[in-house]
Every structure is written in structure tokens, then in C-alpha cells.
Amino acid sequence: MSSLEAKIDRQKLPRHIAIIMDGNGRWAQEKGQDRLYGHFHGVESVRDIVEGCAEMGIEYLTLYAFSTENWDRPSKEVNGLMELLVDTIRNEVETLNRNNIKLYVIGDMNMLPDYARQELNEALEMTSHNSGLNLVIALSYSSRWELVNAVKSIANDVKQGKIDPAAINQDTLQQYLCTSELPDPELMIRTSGEYRISNFLLYQLAYAELYFTNVRWPDFRKENLYEAILDYQQRERRFGKTSTQVIDAPL
Ligand code: IPE
Ligand code: IPE
Ligand code: MG
């Protein structure tokens, strides 16, 4: 066990970590390479971080792999990324099963090419019986898309008399999100020095602790994850209360 890992308080682990995996393109360009080379190397980081989370007993890991807005990138990059994502998921299914990892995908699957949707559905099915780490891939995902969809579905159910508008509360909305089965992330990490959310889990991150690092995603490894968790464990999570209240009655 590394010295950083040993410092982590196992009783205070976040249940759910969400990561904006950013900086693949810059990492590659700094090496004089094509942006796709960066995405390719980003997969190594995904493997390492998934393994790290599984080893620690983190319950949920959500990785932002492709946003709705990323469809607007040059078609060469979009096609390359799609192929890489689908190939990776297909090749990793065996390892996921060996490690008892259950795969989820959140996002607008209708935007995906048919072959990609098919491969993904197979992978979801093949890992559906696993009960260890829940690995959520946000793919063709954006939070505004998700919220608009949720509002449409709620409106439909109101129209059909399934729900009473007066009874709509925060739990109702939560049930209509793609993440209805998942607890909210306690820790959100973004790599590569950008300080923004980029349309990721806007509702779910309401009280998440945010951690930003300059490390580019292809260089991000378990040790960097341990640093983020240690930083998270130093924070006082107040949820609107005063510090004294939180110390007197820990959550
Ligand atoms: C993150 O890396 C991966 C995706 C958004 C798909 P980027 O491709 O955004 O890399 P930078 O931010 O341009 O360096
Ligand atoms: C956010 O990264 C999306 C993913 C990591 C998948 P972007 O690189 O697309 O975000 P912006 O454009 O810098 O905000
Ligand atoms: Mg980026």
C-alpha cells in the first residue's frame, strides 16, 4: 500500500465519485501527436482508476466520457472516439465480470450509431448480475438534456393522471433522472485545469465537494485519486448548517 493510500480514512470514503476526464487532446498535442492518441491513452487511466475504486470499496464511480456537445467536434475525432469507447467496453467486459463490476450507461443513446448501441446493450446485460463497484459511463450525456427529458416525462405522467402536480417534490424529480438508481456524488473531480462543470450532473452535484487538478487525464493514476480523496476527507461538509452544528451532531 502506498503512503498516500494508507492515509485514507476507510470510514469516511465517498460512496460515489464522479469524474470529468478532461485534457486528452492537450496531452496528445503537447507530445506532437493527434488528439485521438490522447483519447487512446486516456483508457489506461480509466483502467487504473476503476481498479483503484474497486480495491478501496467505492460503491459508485461515474465517468464523463462524451458530452452531448462533443458531437459538434470534427467528425474524425467523433468517429475515432466512438470506436474507441465501444471497442474498450467490449474488450473490458471480461475484466469487469472478473472484478464483479456492474456497468451502467447514462445519456442519449438515440444519438449513438446502431453498432455502438448494440455493443453497449450487450455489455450492460453481461455485467447486470454483478454486485461490486457500480461503474457509470456518461456517454452522449448532458445535464440539460437529462433535465428537459425529466420535465417532459413528468408532464406526460401528470397528463395521464399518474401524478398530482401538487405532490411533486425533490424526490419526484430525482426519480425521473437517468441517475434515479444512484446516490448523489459526494466528490467530483475534474482533471486538466478547467474550473467548470460542462453540463455534467447539474442537479446531482448540488452538494458535491469539487476537486480540480492540473493533471491531464492520460496522466491521472491511483495516486492522484488518493490525493483527491484525502483532500475530500479534510473538508467540512455543512449542508447549509453552521460549523458548530456539524461538529456537535456529525452527519
Ligand atoms: C476529454 O479530453 C475527453 C473528451 C471530452 C471526450 P478532451 O478531448 O476534451 O481534451 P482537451 O480538453 O481538448 O485537452
Ligand atoms: C467535458 O469536457 C466532457 C467530457 C470530459 C466528456 P469538454 O472538454 O468537452 O468540456 P469543455 O468544452 O472544455 O467545457
Ligand atoms: Mg476538454
XYZ file of C-alpha atoms and ligand atoms in Angstrom:
280
model
C 0.000 0.000 0.000
C 1.379 3.426 -0.928
C 1.876 6.010 1.816
C -0.920 8.163 0.408
C -3.325 5.256 0.245
C -2.517 4.330 3.844
C -3.583 7.821 4.999
C -7.115 7.404 3.668
C -9.773 7.006 6.364
C -11.780 3.966 5.244
C -14.727 5.047 7.392
C -15.033 8.355 5.530
C -14.916 7.261 1.915
C -17.251 8.919 -0.553
C -19.877 6.419 -1.731
C -19.982 7.990 -5.178
C -17.142 9.666 -7.085
C -17.826 11.442 -10.388
C -15.016 12.397 -12.760
C -14.814 14.773 -15.732
C -11.974 13.121 -17.624
C -10.540 16.172 -19.369
C -7.294 17.002 -21.165
C -6.735 14.094 -23.553
C -6.429 16.371 -26.581
C -3.944 18.756 -24.988
C -1.904 15.865 -23.584
C -1.502 14.480 -27.116
C -0.863 17.836 -28.763
C 1.855 18.631 -26.221
C 3.556 15.465 -27.438
C 3.145 16.498 -31.076
C 0.528 13.803 -31.589
C -3.015 13.634 -32.911
C -5.810 14.244 -30.359
C -7.015 10.660 -30.766
C -3.675 9.463 -29.413
C -4.639 11.215 -26.161
C -8.040 9.525 -26.014
C -6.324 6.195 -26.618
C -4.017 6.762 -23.646
C -6.920 8.017 -21.536
C -8.197 4.433 -21.498
C -5.154 3.419 -19.404
C -6.202 5.955 -16.784
C -9.763 4.624 -16.825
C -8.473 1.108 -16.110
C -6.266 2.299 -13.267
C -8.956 4.450 -11.624
C -11.647 1.775 -11.926
C -9.246 -0.699 -10.325
C -8.356 1.795 -7.581
C -12.020 2.448 -6.762
C -12.854 -1.258 -6.741
C -9.903 -2.005 -4.419
C -10.999 0.673 -1.947
C -14.618 -0.424 -1.970
C -16.040 2.750 -3.530
C -19.660 1.906 -4.398
C -20.259 4.158 -7.420
C -17.921 5.693 -9.992
C -19.325 7.899 -12.759
C -17.037 8.807 -15.652
C -17.935 11.588 -18.094
C -16.727 10.077 -21.367
C -18.597 12.044 -24.032
C -20.950 15.005 -23.741
C -23.905 15.908 -25.946
C -21.862 18.939 -27.005
C -18.904 16.723 -28.003
C -20.944 15.613 -31.046
C -20.023 19.015 -32.516
C -16.317 18.140 -32.706
C -14.761 17.317 -36.104
C -16.217 14.056 -37.418
C -12.798 12.374 -37.478
C -12.478 12.836 -33.714
C -16.115 11.882 -33.019
C -15.862 8.685 -35.072
C -12.485 7.767 -33.580
C -13.779 8.320 -30.062
C -16.964 6.302 -30.637
C -14.965 3.401 -31.989
C -12.527 3.594 -29.089
C -15.308 3.725 -26.497
C -17.192 0.805 -27.961
C -14.052 -1.318 -28.529
C -12.863 -0.621 -24.988
C -16.167 -1.533 -23.397
C -16.376 -4.727 -25.454
C -12.807 -5.735 -24.571
C -13.185 -4.939 -20.884
C -16.397 -6.873 -20.223
C -14.464 -9.966 -19.181
C -12.348 -7.972 -16.715
C -15.448 -6.204 -15.396
C -17.075 -9.564 -14.717
C -13.938 -10.970 -13.096
C -13.956 -7.988 -10.737
C -17.720 -8.081 -10.072
C -18.202 -4.611 -11.633
C -21.659 -3.619 -12.879
C -21.792 -1.291 -15.856
C -24.378 1.475 -16.373
C -24.635 3.995 -19.188
C -26.366 7.360 -18.857
C -27.010 9.634 -21.836
C -28.931 9.952 -25.061
C -28.454 6.512 -26.584
C -30.558 7.542 -29.609
C -27.644 9.683 -30.798
C -25.305 6.673 -30.974
C -24.699 4.723 -34.168
C -26.609 1.395 -34.206
C -23.499 -0.772 -33.797
C -22.453 1.189 -30.707
C -25.870 0.934 -29.073
C -25.960 -2.797 -29.704
C -22.476 -3.407 -28.254
C -23.323 -1.318 -25.206
C -26.583 -3.124 -24.539
C -24.763 -6.447 -24.680
C -22.127 -5.231 -22.225
C -24.816 -3.924 -19.863
C -26.607 -7.256 -19.991
C -23.391 -9.237 -19.442
C -22.472 -7.329 -16.268
C -26.005 -6.874 -14.914
C -25.666 -9.629 -12.294
C -22.525 -8.130 -10.698
C -22.758 -6.636 -7.218
C -19.412 -4.868 -6.618
C -18.438 -1.432 -7.935
C -21.166 0.286 -9.980
C -19.400 1.867 -12.954
C -21.474 4.525 -14.693
C -20.349 5.816 -18.085
C -21.857 9.169 -19.098
C -21.982 8.879 -22.856
C -23.716 11.356 -25.129
C -24.805 12.856 -21.817
C -25.606 16.383 -20.796
C -27.425 17.503 -17.714
C -29.709 19.958 -19.534
C -30.752 17.161 -21.909
C -31.467 14.972 -18.867
C -33.479 17.680 -17.090
C -35.530 18.523 -20.178
C -36.313 14.819 -20.588
C -37.311 14.528 -16.951
C -39.662 17.511 -17.253
C -41.251 16.013 -20.394
C -41.818 12.673 -18.659
C -43.284 14.311 -15.570
C -45.606 16.420 -17.738
C -46.736 13.277 -19.549
C -47.435 11.444 -16.310
C -49.378 14.433 -14.981
C -51.431 14.489 -18.176
C -52.222 10.806 -17.776
C -53.246 11.344 -14.179
C -50.370 9.243 -12.774
C -49.043 12.041 -10.585
C -50.592 15.036 -8.882
C -48.646 18.259 -9.653
C -49.109 19.375 -6.042
C -47.290 16.240 -4.877
C -44.148 16.853 -6.977
C -41.140 17.260 -4.728
C -37.351 16.828 -4.975
C -37.638 13.050 -4.763
C -40.069 13.010 -7.685
C -37.610 14.866 -9.895
C -34.773 12.598 -8.753
C -36.818 9.571 -9.860
C -37.110 10.933 -13.398
C -33.362 11.493 -13.869
C -31.027 8.977 -15.568
C -29.386 8.589 -12.173
C -32.551 7.566 -10.301
C -30.831 4.401 -9.057
C -27.675 6.183 -7.864
C -26.901 8.238 -4.751
C -25.632 11.792 -5.442
C -21.834 12.040 -5.824
C -20.059 13.346 -2.731
C -16.864 14.072 -4.687
C -16.482 15.435 -8.221
C -13.034 15.502 -9.789
C -12.105 17.392 -12.945
C -8.677 16.966 -14.500
C -6.636 19.247 -16.717
C -7.059 22.616 -15.022
C -10.526 23.652 -16.192
C -12.746 25.043 -13.465
C -16.199 24.297 -14.793
C -18.936 21.675 -14.787
C -19.550 21.472 -18.574
C -23.163 20.291 -18.296
C -22.360 17.346 -16.001
C -24.845 16.187 -13.307
C -26.035 19.737 -12.526
C -28.830 18.578 -10.197
C -26.905 15.723 -8.590
C -23.788 17.775 -7.769
C -25.720 20.310 -5.672
C -23.702 19.466 -2.534
C -20.730 17.596 -4.003
C -17.213 18.578 -2.971
C -15.397 19.765 -6.103
C -11.751 18.883 -6.704
C -9.759 20.314 -9.594
C -6.287 19.231 -10.644
C -3.972 20.374 -13.423
C -3.007 16.766 -14.190
C -4.184 15.801 -17.674
C -6.465 12.780 -17.775
C -3.968 10.411 -19.519
C -1.520 11.075 -16.642
C -4.121 10.612 -13.870
C -3.426 7.484 -11.800
C -4.460 5.901 -8.479
C -2.046 8.146 -6.543
C -3.835 11.217 -7.945
C -7.158 9.678 -6.926
C -5.855 9.095 -3.393
C -4.802 12.780 -3.236
C -8.311 13.823 -4.246
C -9.914 11.566 -1.628
C -7.558 12.825 1.086
C -8.436 16.400 0.134
C -12.139 15.492 0.300
C -11.651 13.995 3.766
C -10.248 17.327 5.020
C -13.395 19.197 4.063
C -16.198 20.027 6.442
C -19.486 19.259 4.733
C -22.037 21.610 6.251
C -25.120 21.352 4.002
C -26.130 24.868 4.958
C -25.672 24.405 8.683
C -23.069 26.086 10.880
C -19.749 24.500 11.673
C -20.728 24.158 15.352
C -23.893 22.278 14.464
C -21.968 19.861 12.275
C -19.338 19.207 14.956
C -21.991 18.688 17.679
C -24.072 16.305 15.567
C -21.956 14.729 12.830
C -23.943 13.603 9.810
C -11.542 14.818 -22.651
O -10.441 15.340 -23.302
C -12.249 13.743 -23.434
C -13.481 14.191 -24.105
C -14.067 15.358 -23.961
C -14.109 13.246 -24.987
P -10.571 16.491 -24.374
O -10.717 15.848 -25.705
O -11.624 17.456 -24.014
O -9.133 17.155 -24.268
P -8.801 18.701 -24.246
O -9.652 19.310 -23.181
O -9.119 19.239 -25.592
O -7.356 18.759 -23.920
C -16.294 17.760 -20.804
O -15.089 18.062 -21.428
C -16.847 16.498 -21.355
C -16.055 15.277 -21.100
C -14.984 15.178 -20.387
C -16.587 14.103 -21.704
P -15.007 19.107 -22.621
O -13.578 19.215 -22.990
O -15.957 18.755 -23.688
O -15.531 20.448 -21.922
P -15.322 21.965 -22.308
O -15.735 22.114 -23.736
O -13.878 22.290 -22.131
O -16.189 22.712 -21.351
Mg -11.649 19.160 -22.904
